[in-house]
Coordinates of C-alpha atoms in Angstrom, one line a residue:
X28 CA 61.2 -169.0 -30.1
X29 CA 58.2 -171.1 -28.5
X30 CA 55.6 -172.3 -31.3
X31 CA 52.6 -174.6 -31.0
X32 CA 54.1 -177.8 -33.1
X33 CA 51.9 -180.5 -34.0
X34 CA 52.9 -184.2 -34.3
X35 CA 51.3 -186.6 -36.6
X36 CA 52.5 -190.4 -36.3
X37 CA 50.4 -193.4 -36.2
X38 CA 53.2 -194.8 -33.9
X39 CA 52.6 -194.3 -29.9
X40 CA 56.7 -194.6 -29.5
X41 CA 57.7 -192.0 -32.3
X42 CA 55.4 -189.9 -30.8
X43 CA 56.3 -189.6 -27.5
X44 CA 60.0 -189.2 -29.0
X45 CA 59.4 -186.1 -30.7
X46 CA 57.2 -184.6 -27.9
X47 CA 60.2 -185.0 -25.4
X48 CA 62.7 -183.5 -27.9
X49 CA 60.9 -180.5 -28.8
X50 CA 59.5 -179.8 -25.0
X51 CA 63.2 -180.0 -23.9
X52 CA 63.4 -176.9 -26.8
X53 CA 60.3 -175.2 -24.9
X54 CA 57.9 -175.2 -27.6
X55 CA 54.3 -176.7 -27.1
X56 CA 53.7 -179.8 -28.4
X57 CA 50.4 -181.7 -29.3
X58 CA 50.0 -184.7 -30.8
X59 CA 47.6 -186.8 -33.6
X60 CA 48.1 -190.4 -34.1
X61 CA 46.6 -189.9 -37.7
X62 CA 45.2 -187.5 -40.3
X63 CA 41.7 -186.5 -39.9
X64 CA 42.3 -185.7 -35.7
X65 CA 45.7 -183.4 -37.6
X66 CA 43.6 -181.9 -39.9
X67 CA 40.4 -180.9 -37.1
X68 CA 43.7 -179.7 -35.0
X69 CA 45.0 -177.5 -37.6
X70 CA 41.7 -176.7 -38.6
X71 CA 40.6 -175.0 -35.2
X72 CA 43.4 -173.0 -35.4
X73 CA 45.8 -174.6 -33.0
X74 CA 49.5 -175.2 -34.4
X75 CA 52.3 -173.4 -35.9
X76 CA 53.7 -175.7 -37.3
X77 CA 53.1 -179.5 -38.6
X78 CA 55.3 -182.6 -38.4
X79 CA 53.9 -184.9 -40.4
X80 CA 54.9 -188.5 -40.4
X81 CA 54.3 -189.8 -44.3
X82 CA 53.4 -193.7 -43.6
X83 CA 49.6 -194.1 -41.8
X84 CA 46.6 -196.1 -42.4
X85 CA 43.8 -194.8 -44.2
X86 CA 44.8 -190.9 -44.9
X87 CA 48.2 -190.9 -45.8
X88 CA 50.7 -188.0 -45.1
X89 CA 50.7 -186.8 -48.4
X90 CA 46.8 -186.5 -48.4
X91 CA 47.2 -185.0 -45.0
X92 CA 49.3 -182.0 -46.2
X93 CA 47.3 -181.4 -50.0
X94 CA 44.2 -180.8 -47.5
X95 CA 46.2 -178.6 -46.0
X96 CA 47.3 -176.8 -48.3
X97 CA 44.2 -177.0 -50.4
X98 CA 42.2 -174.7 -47.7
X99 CA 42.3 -171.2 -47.5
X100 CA 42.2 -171.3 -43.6
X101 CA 45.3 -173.9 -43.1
X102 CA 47.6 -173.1 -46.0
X103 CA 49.5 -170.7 -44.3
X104 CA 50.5 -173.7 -41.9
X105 CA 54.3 -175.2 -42.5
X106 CA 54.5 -178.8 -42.9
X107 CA 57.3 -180.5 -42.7
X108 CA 57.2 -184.5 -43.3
X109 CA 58.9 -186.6 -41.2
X110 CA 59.1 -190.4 -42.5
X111 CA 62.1 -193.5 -43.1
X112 CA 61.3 -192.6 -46.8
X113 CA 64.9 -191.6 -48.3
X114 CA 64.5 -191.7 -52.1
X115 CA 64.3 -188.5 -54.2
X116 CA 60.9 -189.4 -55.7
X117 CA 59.7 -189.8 -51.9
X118 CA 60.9 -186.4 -51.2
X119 CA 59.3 -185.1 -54.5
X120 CA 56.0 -186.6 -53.6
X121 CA 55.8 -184.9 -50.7
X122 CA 57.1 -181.2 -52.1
X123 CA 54.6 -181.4 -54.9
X124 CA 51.6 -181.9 -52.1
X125 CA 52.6 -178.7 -50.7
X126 CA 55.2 -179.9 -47.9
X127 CA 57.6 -176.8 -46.8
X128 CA 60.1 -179.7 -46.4
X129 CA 60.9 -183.3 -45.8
X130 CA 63.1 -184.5 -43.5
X131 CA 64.3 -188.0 -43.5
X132 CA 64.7 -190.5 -40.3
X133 CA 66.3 -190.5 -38.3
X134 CA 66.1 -187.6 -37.9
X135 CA 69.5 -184.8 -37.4
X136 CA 68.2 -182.9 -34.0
X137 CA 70.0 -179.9 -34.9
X138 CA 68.7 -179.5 -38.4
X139 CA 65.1 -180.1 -37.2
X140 CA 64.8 -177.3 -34.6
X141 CA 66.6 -175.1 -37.1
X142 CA 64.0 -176.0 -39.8
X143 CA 61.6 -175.5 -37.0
X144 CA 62.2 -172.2 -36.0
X145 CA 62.7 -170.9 -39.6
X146 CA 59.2 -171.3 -40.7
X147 CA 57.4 -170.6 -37.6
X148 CA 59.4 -167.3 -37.8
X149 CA 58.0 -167.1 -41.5
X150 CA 55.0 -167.8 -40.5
X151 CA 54.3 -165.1 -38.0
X152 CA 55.7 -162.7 -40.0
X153 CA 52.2 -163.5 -42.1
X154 CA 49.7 -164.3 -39.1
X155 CA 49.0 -160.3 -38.5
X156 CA 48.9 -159.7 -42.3
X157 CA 46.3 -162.7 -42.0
X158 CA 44.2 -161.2 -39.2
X159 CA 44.6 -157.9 -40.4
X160 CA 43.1 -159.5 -44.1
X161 CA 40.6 -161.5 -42.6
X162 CA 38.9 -158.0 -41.0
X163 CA 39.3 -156.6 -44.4
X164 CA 35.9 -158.7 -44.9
X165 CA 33.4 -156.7 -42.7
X166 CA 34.3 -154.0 -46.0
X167 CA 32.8 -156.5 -48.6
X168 CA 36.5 -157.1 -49.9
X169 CA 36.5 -160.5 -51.4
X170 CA 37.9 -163.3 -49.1
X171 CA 41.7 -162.5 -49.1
X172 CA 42.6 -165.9 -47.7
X173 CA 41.1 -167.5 -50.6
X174 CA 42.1 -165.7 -52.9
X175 CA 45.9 -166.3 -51.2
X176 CA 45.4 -170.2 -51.3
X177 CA 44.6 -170.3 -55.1
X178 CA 48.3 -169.6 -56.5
X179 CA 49.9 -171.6 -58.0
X180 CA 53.2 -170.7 -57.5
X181 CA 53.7 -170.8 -61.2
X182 CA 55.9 -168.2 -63.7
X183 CA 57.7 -166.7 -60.9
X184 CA 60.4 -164.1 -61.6
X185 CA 63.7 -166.0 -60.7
X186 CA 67.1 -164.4 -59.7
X187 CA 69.7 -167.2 -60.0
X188 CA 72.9 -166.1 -58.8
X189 CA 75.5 -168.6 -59.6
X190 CA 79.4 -168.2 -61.2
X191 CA 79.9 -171.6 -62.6
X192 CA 78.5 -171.7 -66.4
X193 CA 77.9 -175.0 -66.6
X194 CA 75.8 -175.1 -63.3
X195 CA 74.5 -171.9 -64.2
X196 CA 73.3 -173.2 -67.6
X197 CA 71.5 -176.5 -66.4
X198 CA 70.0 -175.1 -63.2
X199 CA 68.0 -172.4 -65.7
X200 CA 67.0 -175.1 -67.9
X201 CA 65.3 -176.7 -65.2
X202 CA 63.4 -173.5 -64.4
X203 CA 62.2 -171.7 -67.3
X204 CA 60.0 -174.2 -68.0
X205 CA 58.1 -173.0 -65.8
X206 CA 59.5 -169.4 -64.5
X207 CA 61.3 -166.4 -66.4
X208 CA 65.2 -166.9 -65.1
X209 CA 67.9 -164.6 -65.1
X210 CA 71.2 -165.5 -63.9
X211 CA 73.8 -163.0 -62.0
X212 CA 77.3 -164.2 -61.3
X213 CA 78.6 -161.8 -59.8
X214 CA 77.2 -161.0 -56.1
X215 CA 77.4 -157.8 -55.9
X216 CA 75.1 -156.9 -58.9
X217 CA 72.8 -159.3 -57.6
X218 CA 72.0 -157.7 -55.0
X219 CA 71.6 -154.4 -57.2
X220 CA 69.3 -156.2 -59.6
X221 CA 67.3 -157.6 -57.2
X222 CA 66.8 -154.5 -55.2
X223 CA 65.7 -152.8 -58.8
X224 CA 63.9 -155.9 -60.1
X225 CA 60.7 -157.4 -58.7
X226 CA 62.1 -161.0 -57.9
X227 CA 59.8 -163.5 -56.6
X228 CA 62.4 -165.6 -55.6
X229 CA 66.5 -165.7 -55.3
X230 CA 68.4 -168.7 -55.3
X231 CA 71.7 -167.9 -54.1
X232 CA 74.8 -170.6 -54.4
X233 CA 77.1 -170.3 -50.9
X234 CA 80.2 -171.3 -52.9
X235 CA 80.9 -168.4 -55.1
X236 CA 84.3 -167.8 -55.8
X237 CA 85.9 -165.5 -53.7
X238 CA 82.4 -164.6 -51.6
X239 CA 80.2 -165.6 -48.9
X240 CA 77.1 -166.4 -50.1
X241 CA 75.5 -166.0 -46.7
X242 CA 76.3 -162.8 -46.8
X243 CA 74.1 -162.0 -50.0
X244 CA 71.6 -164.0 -48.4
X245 CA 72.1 -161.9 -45.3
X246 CA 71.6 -158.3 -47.3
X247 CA 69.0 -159.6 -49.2
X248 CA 66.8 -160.4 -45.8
X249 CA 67.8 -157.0 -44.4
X250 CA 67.2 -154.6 -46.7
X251 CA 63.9 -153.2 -47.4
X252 CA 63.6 -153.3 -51.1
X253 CA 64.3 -157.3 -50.6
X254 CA 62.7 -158.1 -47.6
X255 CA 59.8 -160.0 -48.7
X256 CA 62.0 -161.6 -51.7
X257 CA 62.2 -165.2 -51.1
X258 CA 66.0 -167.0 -50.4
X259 CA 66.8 -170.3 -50.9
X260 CA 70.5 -171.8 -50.6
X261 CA 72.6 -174.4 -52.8
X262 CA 75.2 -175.6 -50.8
X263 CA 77.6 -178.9 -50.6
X264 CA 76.6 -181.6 -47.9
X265 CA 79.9 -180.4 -45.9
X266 CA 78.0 -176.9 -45.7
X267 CA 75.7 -177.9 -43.2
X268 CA 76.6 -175.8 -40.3
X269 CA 76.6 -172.9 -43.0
X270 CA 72.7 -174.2 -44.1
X271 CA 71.9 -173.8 -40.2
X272 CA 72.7 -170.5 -40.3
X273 CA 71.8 -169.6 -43.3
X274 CA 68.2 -170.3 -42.3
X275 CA 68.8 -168.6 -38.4
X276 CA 69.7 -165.4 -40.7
X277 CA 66.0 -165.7 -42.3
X278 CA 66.8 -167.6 -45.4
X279 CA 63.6 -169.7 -46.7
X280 CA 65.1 -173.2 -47.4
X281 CA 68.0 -174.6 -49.3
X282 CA 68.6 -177.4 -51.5
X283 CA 71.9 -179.9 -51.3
X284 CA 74.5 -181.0 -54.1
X285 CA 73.6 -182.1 -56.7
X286 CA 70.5 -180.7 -57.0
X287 CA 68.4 -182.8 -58.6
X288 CA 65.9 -181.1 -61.0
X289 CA 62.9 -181.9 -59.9
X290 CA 63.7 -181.2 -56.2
X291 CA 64.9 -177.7 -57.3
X292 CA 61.6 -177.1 -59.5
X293 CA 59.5 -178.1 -56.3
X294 CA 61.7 -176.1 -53.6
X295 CA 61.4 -173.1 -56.2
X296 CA 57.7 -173.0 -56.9
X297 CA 56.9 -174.0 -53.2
X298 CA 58.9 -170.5 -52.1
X299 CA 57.3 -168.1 -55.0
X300 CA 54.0 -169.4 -54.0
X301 CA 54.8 -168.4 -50.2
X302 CA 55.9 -165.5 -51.1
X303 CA 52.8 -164.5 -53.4
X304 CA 50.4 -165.8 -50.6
X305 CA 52.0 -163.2 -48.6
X306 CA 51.7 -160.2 -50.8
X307 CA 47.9 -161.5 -51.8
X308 CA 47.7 -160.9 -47.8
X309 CA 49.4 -157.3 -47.9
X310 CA 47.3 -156.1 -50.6
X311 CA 44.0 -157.1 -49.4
X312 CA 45.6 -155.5 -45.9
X313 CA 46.3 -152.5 -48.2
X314 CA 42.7 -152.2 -49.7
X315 CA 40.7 -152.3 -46.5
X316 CA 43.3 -149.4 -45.3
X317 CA 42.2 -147.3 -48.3
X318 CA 38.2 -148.2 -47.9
X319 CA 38.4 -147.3 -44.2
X320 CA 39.7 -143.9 -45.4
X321 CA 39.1 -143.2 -48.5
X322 CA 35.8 -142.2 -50.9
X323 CA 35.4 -145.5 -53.3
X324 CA 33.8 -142.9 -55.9
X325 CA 35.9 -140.2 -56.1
X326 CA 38.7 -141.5 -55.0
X327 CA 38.9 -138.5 -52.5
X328 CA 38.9 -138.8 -48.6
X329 CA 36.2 -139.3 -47.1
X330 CA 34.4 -138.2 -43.8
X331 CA 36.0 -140.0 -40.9
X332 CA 39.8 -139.3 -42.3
X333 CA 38.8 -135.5 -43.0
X334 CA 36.8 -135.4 -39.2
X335 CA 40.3 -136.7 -38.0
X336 CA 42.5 -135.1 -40.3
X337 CA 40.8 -131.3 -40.2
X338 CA 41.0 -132.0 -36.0
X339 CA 45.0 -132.8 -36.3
X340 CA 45.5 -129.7 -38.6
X341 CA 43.6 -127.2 -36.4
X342 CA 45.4 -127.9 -34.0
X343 CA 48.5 -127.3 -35.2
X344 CA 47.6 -124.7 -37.1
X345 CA 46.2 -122.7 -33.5
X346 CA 49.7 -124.0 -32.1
X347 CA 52.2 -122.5 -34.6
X348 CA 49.8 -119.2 -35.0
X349 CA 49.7 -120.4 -38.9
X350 CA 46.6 -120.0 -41.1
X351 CA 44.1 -122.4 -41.8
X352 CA 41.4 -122.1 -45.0
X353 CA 38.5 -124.5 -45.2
X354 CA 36.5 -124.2 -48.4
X355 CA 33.0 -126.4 -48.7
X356 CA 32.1 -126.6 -52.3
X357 CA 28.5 -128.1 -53.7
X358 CA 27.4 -129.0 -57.5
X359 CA 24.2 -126.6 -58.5
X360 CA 21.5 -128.1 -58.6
X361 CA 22.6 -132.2 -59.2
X362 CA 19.4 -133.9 -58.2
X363 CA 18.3 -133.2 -61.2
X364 CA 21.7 -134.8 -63.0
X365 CA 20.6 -137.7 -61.1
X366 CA 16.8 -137.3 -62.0
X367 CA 17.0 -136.3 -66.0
X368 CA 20.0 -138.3 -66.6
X369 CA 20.1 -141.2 -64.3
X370 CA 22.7 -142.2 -61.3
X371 CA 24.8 -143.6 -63.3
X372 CA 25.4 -140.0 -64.7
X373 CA 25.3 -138.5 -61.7
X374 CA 28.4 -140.8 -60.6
X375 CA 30.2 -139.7 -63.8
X376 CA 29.9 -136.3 -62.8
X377 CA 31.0 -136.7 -59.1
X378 CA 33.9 -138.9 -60.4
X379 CA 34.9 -135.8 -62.9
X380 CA 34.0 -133.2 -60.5
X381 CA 36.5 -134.8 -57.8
X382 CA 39.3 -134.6 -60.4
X383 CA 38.9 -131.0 -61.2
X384 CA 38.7 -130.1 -57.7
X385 CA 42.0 -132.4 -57.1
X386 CA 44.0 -130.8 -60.0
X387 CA 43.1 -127.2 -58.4
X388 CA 44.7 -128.1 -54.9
X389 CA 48.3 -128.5 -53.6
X390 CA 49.6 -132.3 -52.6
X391 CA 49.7 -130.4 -48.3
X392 CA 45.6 -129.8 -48.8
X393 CA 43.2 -132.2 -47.3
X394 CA 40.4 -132.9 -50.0
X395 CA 37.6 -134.8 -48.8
X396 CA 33.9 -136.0 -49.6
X397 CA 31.6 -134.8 -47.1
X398 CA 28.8 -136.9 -48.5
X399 CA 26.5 -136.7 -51.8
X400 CA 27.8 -133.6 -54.0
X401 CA 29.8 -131.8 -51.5
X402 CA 33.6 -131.6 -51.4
X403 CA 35.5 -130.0 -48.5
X404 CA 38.8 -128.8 -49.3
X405 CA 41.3 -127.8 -45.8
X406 CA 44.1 -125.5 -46.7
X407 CA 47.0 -125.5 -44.5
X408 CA 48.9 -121.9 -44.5
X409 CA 46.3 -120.3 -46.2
X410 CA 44.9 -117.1 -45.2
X411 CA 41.2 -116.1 -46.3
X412 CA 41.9 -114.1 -49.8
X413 CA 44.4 -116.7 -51.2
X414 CA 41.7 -119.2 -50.2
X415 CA 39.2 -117.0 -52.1
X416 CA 41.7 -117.1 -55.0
X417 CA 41.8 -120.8 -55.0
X418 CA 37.9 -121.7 -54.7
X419 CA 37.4 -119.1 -57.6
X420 CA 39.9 -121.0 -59.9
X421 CA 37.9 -125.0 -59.0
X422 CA 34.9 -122.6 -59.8
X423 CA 36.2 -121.8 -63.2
X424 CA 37.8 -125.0 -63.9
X425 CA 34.2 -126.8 -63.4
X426 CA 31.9 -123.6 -65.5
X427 CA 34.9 -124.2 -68.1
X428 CA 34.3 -127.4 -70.0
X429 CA 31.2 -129.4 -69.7
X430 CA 31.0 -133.1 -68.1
X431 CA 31.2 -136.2 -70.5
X432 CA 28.2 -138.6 -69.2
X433 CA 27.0 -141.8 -70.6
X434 CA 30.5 -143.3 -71.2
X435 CA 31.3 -140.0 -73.4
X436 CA 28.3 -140.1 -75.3
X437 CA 26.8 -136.8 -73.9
X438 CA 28.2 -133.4 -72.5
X439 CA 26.0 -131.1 -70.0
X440 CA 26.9 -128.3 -68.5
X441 CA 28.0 -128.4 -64.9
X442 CA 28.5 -125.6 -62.1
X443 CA 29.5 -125.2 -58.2
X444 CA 29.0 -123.3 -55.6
X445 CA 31.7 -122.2 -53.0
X446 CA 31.6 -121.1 -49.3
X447 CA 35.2 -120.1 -48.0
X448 CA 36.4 -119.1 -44.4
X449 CA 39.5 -119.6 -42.1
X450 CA 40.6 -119.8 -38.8
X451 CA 40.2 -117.0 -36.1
X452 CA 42.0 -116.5 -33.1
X453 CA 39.0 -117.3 -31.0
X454 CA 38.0 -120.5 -32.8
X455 CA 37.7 -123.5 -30.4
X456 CA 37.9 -126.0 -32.9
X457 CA 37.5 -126.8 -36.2
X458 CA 33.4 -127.0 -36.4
X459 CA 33.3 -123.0 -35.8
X460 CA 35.5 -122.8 -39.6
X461 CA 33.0 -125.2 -41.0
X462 CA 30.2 -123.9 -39.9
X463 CA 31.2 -120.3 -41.2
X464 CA 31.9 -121.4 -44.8
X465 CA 28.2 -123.5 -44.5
X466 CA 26.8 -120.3 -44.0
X467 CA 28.9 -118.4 -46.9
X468 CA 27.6 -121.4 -49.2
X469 CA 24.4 -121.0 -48.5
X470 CA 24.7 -117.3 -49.3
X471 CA 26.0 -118.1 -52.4
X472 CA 23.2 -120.8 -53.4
X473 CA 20.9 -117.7 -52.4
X474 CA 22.1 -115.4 -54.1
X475 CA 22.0 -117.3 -57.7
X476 CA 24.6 -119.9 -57.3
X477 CA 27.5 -120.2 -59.8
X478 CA 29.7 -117.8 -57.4
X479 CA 32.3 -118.2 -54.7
X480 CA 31.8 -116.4 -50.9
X481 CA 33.9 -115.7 -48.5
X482 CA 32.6 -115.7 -44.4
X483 CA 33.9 -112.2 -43.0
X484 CA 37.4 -111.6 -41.7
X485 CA 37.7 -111.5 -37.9

């Protein structure tokens, strides 16, 4: 897998060291000989991946990386930190700034390229969620990036899955401080539970008796319930080729025993806040979907899904010689909802209005806001008299019980009139339907409103 990695080392020689080891591995190296030129690098958009030396003048590594992660538009970036620093408070220090990991000169070529490759694969598996958020914008959703940036990474559900007690026992002590922990020993109902549950994270020992623990972490990344689930490995220092490919499977990182505490409390926070940062992403992706389609009032679809929609259903309505019902309904007389009452009021009674109309239709129909108080409804194998039958019921079902307004503190008295026609065999698409049951509710708005009409049968 190529990826744009970026080195950061005040030192000329360590530099050029890394540049030749990872352009032998084809990816795309740049370089920074200290933090503020990294930061302008990353900053434009230019890296994958960081490799972050710890020891510089001025701007430190660790400074380096908490700027990165401190801003929404870099802290999607991996850093790992590269330095001669060995001690566990060392590597602490550079987890708690936000470091994905830190790996410890010299360095093990092997283990870096795997550690490489794992999060640039992580990482764009989020880049299109991140574009896709970042477009969200031109729909006035809040800035999704932001928004992503600000977790903490805090109070994380937390799967441990671990047979040995006494391990068991001190590993959740360490994390329900600060997350809700349950512990599985057995592997197989693991998996169940984490399929069922809504984990944020599962730490998975490779040393269970009698099981492969890659092989949890292998089912976990692979089924679909799981997917997004963060993984991280315990495993003894002899289980380094296991580690490697633990991580080529798509695990997220791993921690070595003994697992000191504070490492494990780091590791874990650092992978629940990916993970969240990720879902902030999908949401916000999820959102804009449902505003490009979908009526923010009602709730209903709204013109450019039903001008699509209506098109796709015609068509294969004329294809499979089916019928097709379109039915176009409008409040009586609302402008003066809006004028005696206020907006606000008016709203209230769309919003109400929509959910009538929506509990008299099947789950198959196509209910869509045309604009102001008209609804169309499309009706998929619905021939002309059962449409009739339909429209009258949403008819009755608004005339029945008036509409709260005012937050409840009101009732007045609501009505709706209904044009109805359906496909003919000469139709050429579906404007000809439409334009017949315009025409059928205007007839009924002439003739005295309150009342459904049907255009004539072919």
């Amino acid at each position: 897998m190529s990826a744009r990695v970026l080195v950061v080392d005040d030192i000329l020689t360590n530099v050029k060291l890394l540049e030749a080891k990872l352009s032998a591995e084809y990816f795309d190296v740049e370089s920074a000989l200290n933090g503020p030129d990294a930061l302008e690098i990353c900053a434009r958009g230019e890296t994958d991946i960081v490799l972050l030396d710890v020891m510089m003048p001025g701007m430190n590594g660790f400074d380096v990386c908490r700027r990165l992660k401190s801003e929404a538009t870099t802290a999607h970036i991996p850093v790992v930190m590269v330095t001669a620093l060995d001690q566990p408070g060392d590597r602490l220090k550079g987890l708690d700034a936000g470091a994905d990991d830190f790996l410890t000169k010299p360095l093990d070529d092997t283990a870096l390229f795997a550690r490489v490759r794992s999060l640039v694969r992580l990482k764009s598996m989020t880049d299109e969620l991140r574009n896709r958020a970042l477009a969200s914008r031109r729909l006035g959703i809040a800035d999704p990036l932001a928004a992503a940036a600000m977790e903490t990474g805090l109070n994380g559900r937390i799967l441990l899955v671990e047979d040995r007690p006494r391990v068991s026992e001190r590993l959740e002590t360490a994390l329900s401080a600060f997350h809700q922990v349950e512990i599985e020993p057995d592997p197989q109902q693991a998996l169940l539970r984490a399929v069922e549950g809504d984990f944020d994270s599962v730490v998975v020992s490779l040393d269970l008796n009698g099981y492969d623990g890659l092989r949890l972490c292998s089912q976990l990344r692979s089924l679909e319930r799981t997917r997004n689930v963060s993984v991280l490995m315990m495993g003894e220092a002899e289980d380094r080729t296991r580690i490697l490919r633990g991580l080529e499977i798509g695990a997220h990182d791993f921690l070595i025993r003994p697992i000191d505490r504070n490492e494990l409390v780091a590791r874990v926070r650092t992978q629940v806040r990916r993970k969240r940062f990720t879902e902030k992403l999908r949401d916000s992706v999820q959102s804009s979907m449902e505003m490009a389609v979908m009526d923010q009032l009602t709730g209903l679809h709204n013109r450019r899904y039903m001008d699509t929609r209506m098109a796709a259903m015609f068509d294969e309505s004329a294809l499979r010689a089916r019928s097709l019902a379109l039915l176009v309904l409008d409040i009586d007389h609302f402008k003066s909802v809006n004028d005696s009452w206020g907006h606000d009021a008016g709203d209230e009674v769309l919003r109400e209005f929509a959910d009538r109309v929506r509990a008299c239709t099947r789950g198959i129909d196509l209910v869509a806001r045309m604009g102001g108080e008209e609804i169309v409804v499309v009706l998929p194998d619905t021939a002309l008299d059962a449409a009739y039958a339909v429209a009258e019921r949403i008819r009755e079902r608004v005339e029945a019980d008036p509409f709260a307004i005012q937050g409840n503190a009101r009732t007045i008295p609501v009505t709706v009139s209904i044009g109805v026609s359906s496909r003919r065999a000469g139709d050429a698409s579906p404007a000809e339907i439409m334009k017949r049951a315009d025409d059928a509710l205007y007839r009924a708005k002439a003739s005295g409103r309150n009342r459904v009409i049907a255009a004539n049968a072919a």
